[in-house]
């Protein structure tokens, strides 16, 4: 049955984007779409059985229980979740044509297509928003996704990082203003060495404070790579927003972050494991040598112990970020599975980390990270109940972002004809301004 599309009498002037915004090529449906599933987890800690999510255009308008009329998508036996958020990926990283993580010699065109692939597999895995920390390539990929031309997660990027070589505090402040002008969503700092090199502090306290202070002044968040206790303290004392990694954090730093409202984004379940699984693809590149891999092996149990410790620190917000690089794209959910299965985090807490808490941390808490009226229609369905079996996150069978269905492999299991055709062409013709 073809759904009538005569209700497109919304004011087009109101919908027309400002000149600087990308023009969307694919728009969400304007009629109502209903998704009915065994349950919904709303991303804020609440569950509802026999749930129907009502979507209009790009927004969620209602969540109901016990509805009897047929839904557009009957997602029986499945659980609906808000689209997942990973606050720490490197979307440009990839294995090149020789299968290695060294991408020297590639053209920009080749590199941007690899990034497009990573965006696609990330979206198909149920991640509808990611923050890339970050590459200049992200800027054009972000725009293509926002136009609807490229299937991918809503993308935020830091473009280029600040490190100890960026210069004096004054030069760092100028650098921050430049990345802001270039369109960065946040500023990434490297305040310590890599974990493969011991993780000692690299930027001075003054450099860190200059970067985070200037970012705040121009309205940007800051995300600080810091392993050693000293580098974590520099981030907190420098007024930065978020510490990432934190592998050597002690009670003192964990409590300091909690007290000062600095959020913590550790990554314990995917990044190091991925390097080891793909050792031959990384081996010999930069600090990926015997000593570096020895550090990586030792780091996994240390990070696990640190995370278990962090969970006991009251008031500390644990965000879900993976640091996903080449080999890890599309597998971000492994971080959540690991936190629950190995570190013993409550599934609801781990899921909130990947939804509402992450949304707040990237200042999109009023748009994404929850299934609630007024939120953007970023909804996924997983096969099973992740509150009981977190591995259900590996079985993402339905993905909607901004009201557009990008994936639905649940339908093959369902009896009867579908009410709804979700081809791109149908969507395009469904929103012709000429109608
Ligand atoms: Zn990273």
Coordinates of C-alpha atoms and ligand atoms in Angstrom, one line a residue:
X1 CA 0.0 0.0 0.0
X2 CA 1.3 3.4 -0.9
X3 CA 1.0 5.9 1.8
X4 CA -0.6 9.2 0.7
X5 CA 1.8 12.0 0.7
X6 CA -0.7 14.9 0.5
X7 CA 0.1 16.2 4.0
X8 CA 3.3 18.0 2.8
X9 CA 1.8 21.4 3.3
X10 CA 4.3 22.5 5.9
X11 CA 5.8 25.9 5.5
X12 CA 8.7 25.4 3.2
X13 CA 10.3 28.7 4.0
X14 CA 10.6 27.6 7.6
X15 CA 12.3 24.4 6.4
X16 CA 14.7 26.1 4.0
X17 CA 18.2 25.9 5.5
X18 CA 20.3 29.0 6.1
X19 CA 22.7 29.8 3.3
X20 CA 25.7 28.3 5.2
X21 CA 24.0 25.0 6.0
X22 CA 24.3 22.0 3.6
X23 CA 21.3 21.4 1.5
X24 CA 19.8 18.0 2.3
X25 CA 19.5 15.7 -0.7
X26 CA 17.5 13.1 1.2
X27 CA 14.9 14.2 3.6
X28 CA 13.0 12.2 6.2
X29 CA 9.4 11.2 5.6
X30 CA 6.9 13.8 6.6
X31 CA 4.1 11.4 7.4
X32 CA 4.0 9.4 10.6
X33 CA 6.1 6.3 11.0
X34 CA 5.5 3.9 13.9
X35 CA 8.0 1.4 15.3
X36 CA 6.7 -1.3 17.5
X37 CA 9.0 -3.6 19.5
X38 CA 9.1 -5.9 22.5
X39 CA 10.5 -3.0 24.6
X40 CA 12.3 0.3 24.4
X41 CA 15.2 1.5 26.5
X42 CA 15.1 5.2 26.5
X43 CA 18.8 6.0 27.1
X44 CA 18.0 7.7 30.4
X45 CA 17.5 4.6 32.4
X46 CA 13.9 3.7 31.8
X47 CA 12.4 0.7 29.9
X48 CA 8.9 0.2 28.6
X49 CA 7.5 -3.1 27.4
X50 CA 5.4 -3.5 24.2
X51 CA 6.5 -0.1 23.1
X52 CA 5.6 1.9 20.0
X53 CA 7.7 4.9 19.0
X54 CA 5.9 7.4 16.9
X55 CA 8.1 9.4 14.5
X56 CA 7.0 12.4 12.4
X57 CA 9.5 13.7 9.9
X58 CA 12.9 13.8 11.7
X59 CA 11.5 13.9 15.2
X60 CA 10.1 11.5 17.8
X61 CA 6.7 12.7 18.8
X62 CA 5.4 10.0 21.2
X63 CA 6.3 6.8 23.0
X64 CA 3.4 4.5 23.8
X65 CA 2.8 1.1 25.3
X66 CA 0.1 -1.5 24.5
X67 CA -0.9 0.0 21.1
X68 CA -3.0 -2.4 19.1
X69 CA -3.1 -0.9 15.6
X70 CA -0.5 -2.1 13.2
X71 CA 2.8 -0.3 13.1
X72 CA 4.8 0.8 10.0
X73 CA 7.6 -1.4 11.3
X74 CA 6.7 -4.4 13.4
X75 CA 10.0 -5.1 15.1
X76 CA 8.7 -8.1 17.1
X77 CA 11.1 -9.6 19.7
X78 CA 13.5 -6.7 19.3
X79 CA 14.6 -3.9 21.7
X80 CA 14.6 -0.3 20.6
X81 CA 17.4 2.0 21.7
X82 CA 18.4 5.5 21.0
X83 CA 21.0 5.6 18.2
X84 CA 24.4 4.9 19.9
X85 CA 27.1 7.6 20.3
X86 CA 30.8 7.0 20.2
X87 CA 32.6 10.1 21.5
X88 CA 36.1 9.0 20.3
X89 CA 36.8 7.7 16.9
X90 CA 39.4 8.3 14.2
X91 CA 37.2 8.0 11.2
X92 CA 39.9 8.5 8.6
X93 CA 42.1 5.7 9.8
X94 CA 42.1 2.5 7.7
X95 CA 44.1 -0.4 6.3
X96 CA 45.3 0.6 2.8
X97 CA 45.4 -1.6 -0.3
X98 CA 48.4 -3.5 1.0
X99 CA 46.4 -4.3 4.2
X100 CA 48.6 -2.1 6.3
X101 CA 47.7 0.9 8.6
X102 CA 50.4 3.0 6.9
X103 CA 48.6 5.1 4.4
X104 CA 51.5 7.0 2.8
X105 CA 51.3 7.4 -0.9
X106 CA 47.5 7.4 -1.0
X107 CA 45.7 10.3 -2.7
X108 CA 43.2 12.5 -0.8
X109 CA 40.4 10.9 -3.0
X110 CA 41.4 7.4 -1.8
X111 CA 41.6 8.5 1.8
X112 CA 38.2 10.2 1.8
X113 CA 36.6 7.2 0.3
X114 CA 38.0 5.0 3.0
X115 CA 36.6 7.4 5.5
X116 CA 33.2 7.2 3.8
X117 CA 33.4 3.4 4.1
X118 CA 34.1 3.8 7.8
X119 CA 31.2 6.2 8.2
X120 CA 28.9 3.6 6.5
X121 CA 30.0 0.6 8.7
X122 CA 29.7 2.7 11.8
X123 CA 26.2 3.7 11.0
X124 CA 25.2 0.1 10.1
X125 CA 26.5 -0.9 13.6
X126 CA 23.9 1.4 15.2
X127 CA 26.1 4.4 15.9
X128 CA 24.2 7.4 14.7
X129 CA 26.5 10.0 16.1
X130 CA 30.3 9.9 16.4
X131 CA 33.0 12.4 17.4
X132 CA 36.2 12.1 15.3
X133 CA 39.3 13.3 17.1
X134 CA 40.0 14.2 14.3
X135 CA 41.2 14.8 10.8
X136 CA 40.9 17.6 8.2
X137 CA 39.2 15.0 6.0
X138 CA 36.3 14.9 8.5
X139 CA 35.1 18.4 7.4
X140 CA 33.9 17.3 3.9
X141 CA 32.7 13.9 5.2
X142 CA 30.7 15.7 7.9
X143 CA 29.1 18.0 5.2
X144 CA 28.3 15.0 2.9
X145 CA 26.6 13.2 5.7
X146 CA 24.7 16.3 6.8
X147 CA 23.4 16.8 3.2
X148 CA 22.1 13.2 3.3
X149 CA 24.3 12.3 0.4
X150 CA 26.4 9.9 2.3
X151 CA 25.1 7.3 4.7
X152 CA 27.0 7.8 8.0
X153 CA 26.6 8.9 11.6
X154 CA 26.1 12.6 12.5
X155 CA 29.8 13.6 12.6
X156 CA 31.6 16.0 14.9
X157 CA 35.3 16.7 14.5
X158 CA 38.3 18.4 16.1
X159 CA 40.0 18.6 12.7
X160 CA 43.6 19.1 14.0
X161 CA 44.9 18.6 17.5
X162 CA 47.0 20.8 19.8
X163 CA 50.2 19.2 21.2
X164 CA 53.4 20.3 22.8
X165 CA 54.8 21.5 19.5
X166 CA 51.9 23.8 18.6
X167 CA 53.9 26.5 20.3
X168 CA 53.8 29.1 23.1
X169 CA 50.6 29.7 25.0
X170 CA 49.9 32.7 22.7
X171 CA 50.5 30.5 19.6
X172 CA 48.2 27.8 21.0
X173 CA 45.5 30.4 21.6
X174 CA 45.8 31.5 17.9
X175 CA 45.7 27.9 16.8
X176 CA 42.5 27.3 18.7
X177 CA 40.9 30.3 17.1
X178 CA 42.0 29.0 13.7
X179 CA 40.4 25.5 14.1
X180 CA 37.3 27.2 15.3
X181 CA 37.2 29.3 12.2
X182 CA 37.9 26.1 10.1
X183 CA 34.7 24.6 11.6
X184 CA 35.9 22.5 14.5
X185 CA 33.2 21.2 16.9
X186 CA 35.7 20.9 19.7
X187 CA 39.5 21.0 20.4
X188 CA 41.6 17.9 20.9
X189 CA 44.7 18.1 23.0
X190 CA 47.6 15.6 23.3
X191 CA 48.8 16.4 26.9
X192 CA 50.7 13.1 27.3
X193 CA 52.7 10.7 25.2
X194 CA 51.2 7.6 23.7
X195 CA 50.5 4.7 26.0
X196 CA 53.1 2.8 23.9
X197 CA 55.7 5.3 25.0
X198 CA 54.8 5.3 28.7
X199 CA 52.2 8.1 28.6
X200 CA 54.2 10.9 30.4
X201 CA 53.0 14.5 30.3
X202 CA 54.2 16.3 27.2
X203 CA 52.4 19.7 27.1
X204 CA 53.2 22.1 30.0
X205 CA 50.5 23.0 32.4
X206 CA 50.5 26.5 30.8
X207 CA 50.1 25.1 27.3
X208 CA 47.1 23.0 28.4
X209 CA 45.5 25.9 30.3
X210 CA 46.0 28.2 27.2
X211 CA 44.3 25.7 24.9
X212 CA 41.4 24.9 27.2
X213 CA 40.9 28.5 28.3
X214 CA 40.9 29.9 24.7
X215 CA 38.5 27.1 23.6
X216 CA 36.1 28.0 26.3
X217 CA 36.3 31.6 25.4
X218 CA 35.4 30.8 21.7
X219 CA 32.7 28.4 22.8
X220 CA 34.4 25.1 22.1
X221 CA 34.6 22.0 24.3
X222 CA 38.0 20.3 24.9
X223 CA 39.0 16.7 24.9
X224 CA 42.4 15.8 26.4
X225 CA 44.5 12.8 25.6
X226 CA 46.1 12.1 29.0
X227 CA 47.6 8.9 30.4
X228 CA 49.8 9.9 33.3
X229 CA 48.5 11.4 36.6
X230 CA 50.3 14.7 36.0
X231 CA 48.8 15.1 32.5
X232 CA 45.3 14.4 33.9
X233 CA 45.8 17.0 36.7
X234 CA 47.0 19.5 34.1
X235 CA 43.7 19.0 32.2
X236 CA 41.5 19.4 35.2
X237 CA 43.4 22.4 36.5
X238 CA 43.5 23.9 33.0
X239 CA 39.7 24.0 32.9
X240 CA 39.3 21.3 30.2
X241 CA 36.0 19.5 29.6
X242 CA 36.9 15.8 29.2
X243 CA 39.9 13.6 29.9
X244 CA 40.3 10.6 27.6
X245 CA 42.3 7.4 28.2
X246 CA 43.4 8.1 31.7
X247 CA 45.0 4.7 31.9
X248 CA 47.3 5.7 34.9
X249 CA 44.7 7.6 36.8
X250 CA 44.9 7.0 40.6
X251 CA 42.2 7.7 43.2
X252 CA 43.5 11.3 43.4
X253 CA 42.9 12.1 39.7
X254 CA 39.6 10.2 39.6
X255 CA 38.2 12.1 42.6
X256 CA 39.6 15.4 41.2
X257 CA 37.8 14.9 37.9
X258 CA 34.6 14.0 39.8
X259 CA 34.9 17.0 42.1
X260 CA 35.6 19.5 39.3
X261 CA 33.0 18.2 37.0
X262 CA 35.5 17.0 34.3
X263 CA 34.0 14.1 32.4
X264 CA 36.1 10.9 31.8
X265 CA 36.1 8.9 28.6
X266 CA 38.3 5.8 29.2
X267 CA 38.6 3.1 26.5
X268 CA 39.3 -0.4 27.8
X269 CA 37.6 -2.9 25.5
X270 CA 38.4 -2.3 21.9
X271 CA 41.4 -0.1 21.0
X272 CA 44.3 -2.1 22.5
X273 CA 42.7 -5.4 21.7
X274 CA 42.3 -4.2 18.1
X275 CA 46.0 -3.4 17.8
X276 CA 46.9 -6.8 19.1
X277 CA 44.5 -8.6 16.8
X278 CA 45.9 -6.6 13.8
X279 CA 49.5 -6.7 15.0
X280 CA 51.0 -7.4 11.6
X281 CA 49.0 -4.6 10.0
X282 CA 50.5 -2.1 12.5
X283 CA 53.9 -3.6 13.2
X284 CA 56.8 -1.3 12.2
X285 CA 54.8 1.9 11.9
X286 CA 55.8 4.6 14.3
X287 CA 55.8 3.4 17.9
X288 CA 54.2 0.1 16.9
X289 CA 57.3 -1.9 17.6
X290 CA 58.1 -4.8 20.0
X291 CA 58.3 -2.4 23.0
X292 CA 55.1 -0.6 22.0
X293 CA 53.2 -3.9 21.7
X294 CA 54.6 -5.1 25.0
X295 CA 53.2 -1.9 26.5
X296 CA 49.8 -2.5 24.8
X297 CA 49.6 -6.1 26.3
X298 CA 50.4 -4.8 29.8
X299 CA 48.0 -2.0 29.4
X300 CA 44.8 -4.1 29.0
X301 CA 44.7 -5.4 32.6
X302 CA 45.8 -2.0 34.0
X303 CA 43.0 -0.2 32.2
X304 CA 40.5 -2.8 33.4
X305 CA 41.6 -2.3 37.0
X306 CA 41.5 1.5 36.6
X307 CA 38.0 1.3 35.1
X308 CA 36.7 -0.9 38.0
X309 CA 38.2 1.7 40.3
X310 CA 36.6 4.6 38.4
X311 CA 33.2 3.0 38.7
X312 CA 33.5 3.3 42.6
X313 CA 34.2 7.0 42.5
X314 CA 31.0 8.8 43.3
X315 CA 30.1 11.7 41.0
X316 CA 32.5 10.6 38.2
X317 CA 30.8 10.6 34.8
X318 CA 32.0 7.7 32.6
X319 CA 31.5 8.4 28.9
X320 CA 31.6 5.7 26.2
X321 CA 34.4 6.3 23.7
X322 CA 36.4 3.7 21.9
X323 CA 39.4 5.4 20.2
X324 CA 38.4 3.3 17.2
X325 CA 41.1 3.3 14.5
X326 CA 41.8 1.1 11.5
X327 CA 40.3 -2.4 12.1
X328 CA 37.9 -1.2 14.8
X329 CA 35.3 0.8 12.8
X330 CA 31.9 -0.8 13.0
X331 CA 32.9 -2.5 16.2
X332 CA 32.4 0.3 18.7
X333 CA 29.8 -1.8 20.6
X334 CA 32.7 -4.1 21.7
X335 CA 33.7 -1.4 24.2
X336 CA 30.2 -1.5 25.8
X337 CA 30.1 -5.3 25.8
X338 CA 33.6 -5.4 27.5
X339 CA 32.5 -2.9 30.1
X340 CA 29.5 -5.0 31.1
X341 CA 30.9 -8.5 30.7
X342 CA 34.5 -8.1 31.8
X343 CA 34.5 -4.9 34.0
X344 CA 31.1 -5.6 35.6
X345 CA 29.4 -2.3 34.8
X346 CA 25.6 -2.4 35.0
X347 CA 24.2 -2.7 31.5
X348 CA 21.9 0.2 32.0
X349 CA 24.8 2.4 33.1
X350 CA 27.0 1.3 30.1
X351 CA 24.1 2.0 27.7
X352 CA 23.4 5.4 29.2
X353 CA 27.2 6.1 28.8
X354 CA 26.7 5.5 25.1
X355 CA 23.5 7.5 24.8
X356 CA 22.3 10.2 27.1
X357 CA 25.6 10.8 28.9
X358 CA 27.6 11.0 25.7
X359 CA 24.9 13.3 24.2
X360 CA 25.2 15.7 27.0
X361 CA 29.0 15.6 26.8
X362 CA 28.9 16.7 23.2
X363 CA 26.3 19.3 24.0
X364 CA 23.6 17.6 21.9
X365 CA 21.6 16.4 24.9
X366 CA 18.5 18.1 23.8
X367 CA 18.5 16.4 20.4
X368 CA 20.1 12.9 20.6
X369 CA 20.8 10.1 23.1
X370 CA 17.3 9.5 24.2
X371 CA 14.0 8.1 22.9
X372 CA 11.6 10.8 24.1
X373 CA 9.2 13.3 22.5
X374 CA 11.0 16.1 20.7
X375 CA 14.2 14.3 20.2
X376 CA 15.7 13.6 16.8
X377 CA 14.5 10.3 15.4
X378 CA 17.7 8.4 15.9
X379 CA 16.4 4.9 16.8
X380 CA 18.0 1.5 16.4
X381 CA 16.7 -2.0 17.1
X382 CA 18.8 -4.9 18.4
X383 CA 18.0 -8.6 18.4
X384 CA 17.5 -9.4 22.1
X385 CA 17.4 -7.5 25.4
X386 CA 20.7 -5.7 26.0
X387 CA 19.8 -5.2 29.7
X388 CA 19.9 -9.0 30.1
X389 CA 22.4 -9.9 27.3
X390 CA 24.7 -7.0 26.3
X391 CA 25.9 -8.9 23.2
X392 CA 22.5 -8.0 21.7
X393 CA 24.4 -4.8 20.7
X394 CA 26.3 -6.9 18.1
X395 CA 23.0 -7.7 16.4
X396 CA 21.8 -4.3 15.2
X397 CA 19.0 -5.1 12.7
X398 CA 17.4 -1.7 12.2
X399 CA 18.9 1.8 12.0
X400 CA 17.0 5.1 11.7
X401 CA 18.8 8.4 11.8
X402 CA 17.0 11.7 11.6
X403 CA 13.8 9.9 10.6
X404 CA 15.4 8.1 7.6
X405 CA 15.7 4.3 7.7
X406 CA 19.2 3.3 6.6
X407 CA 19.0 -0.4 7.7
X408 CA 16.2 -2.9 8.2
X409 CA 17.2 -6.5 8.1
X410 CA 14.5 -7.4 10.7
X411 CA 11.9 -7.5 7.9
X412 CA 13.0 -10.8 6.5
X413 CA 11.9 -12.5 9.7
X414 CA 8.5 -11.0 9.7
X415 CA 5.3 -12.4 8.1
X416 CA 3.1 -10.4 5.7
X417 CA 3.7 -7.5 3.3
X418 CA 5.2 -4.3 4.5
X419 CA 3.1 -1.2 4.7
X420 CA 5.9 1.0 3.7
X421 CA 8.5 1.3 1.0
X422 CA 11.7 2.9 2.1
X423 CA 13.6 3.3 -1.0
X424 CA 15.6 6.4 -1.5
X425 CA 13.6 7.3 -4.6
X426 CA 10.3 7.0 -2.7
X427 CA 11.7 9.3 -0.1
X428 CA 12.9 11.8 -2.6
X429 CA 9.6 12.0 -4.4
X430 CA 7.9 12.0 -1.1
X431 CA 9.4 15.4 -0.3
X432 CA 9.3 17.2 -3.5
X433 CA 8.8 20.9 -2.7
X434 CA 6.7 21.2 -5.8
X435 CA 3.9 19.1 -4.2
Ligands
LIG1 ZN1 42.3 8.8 19.9

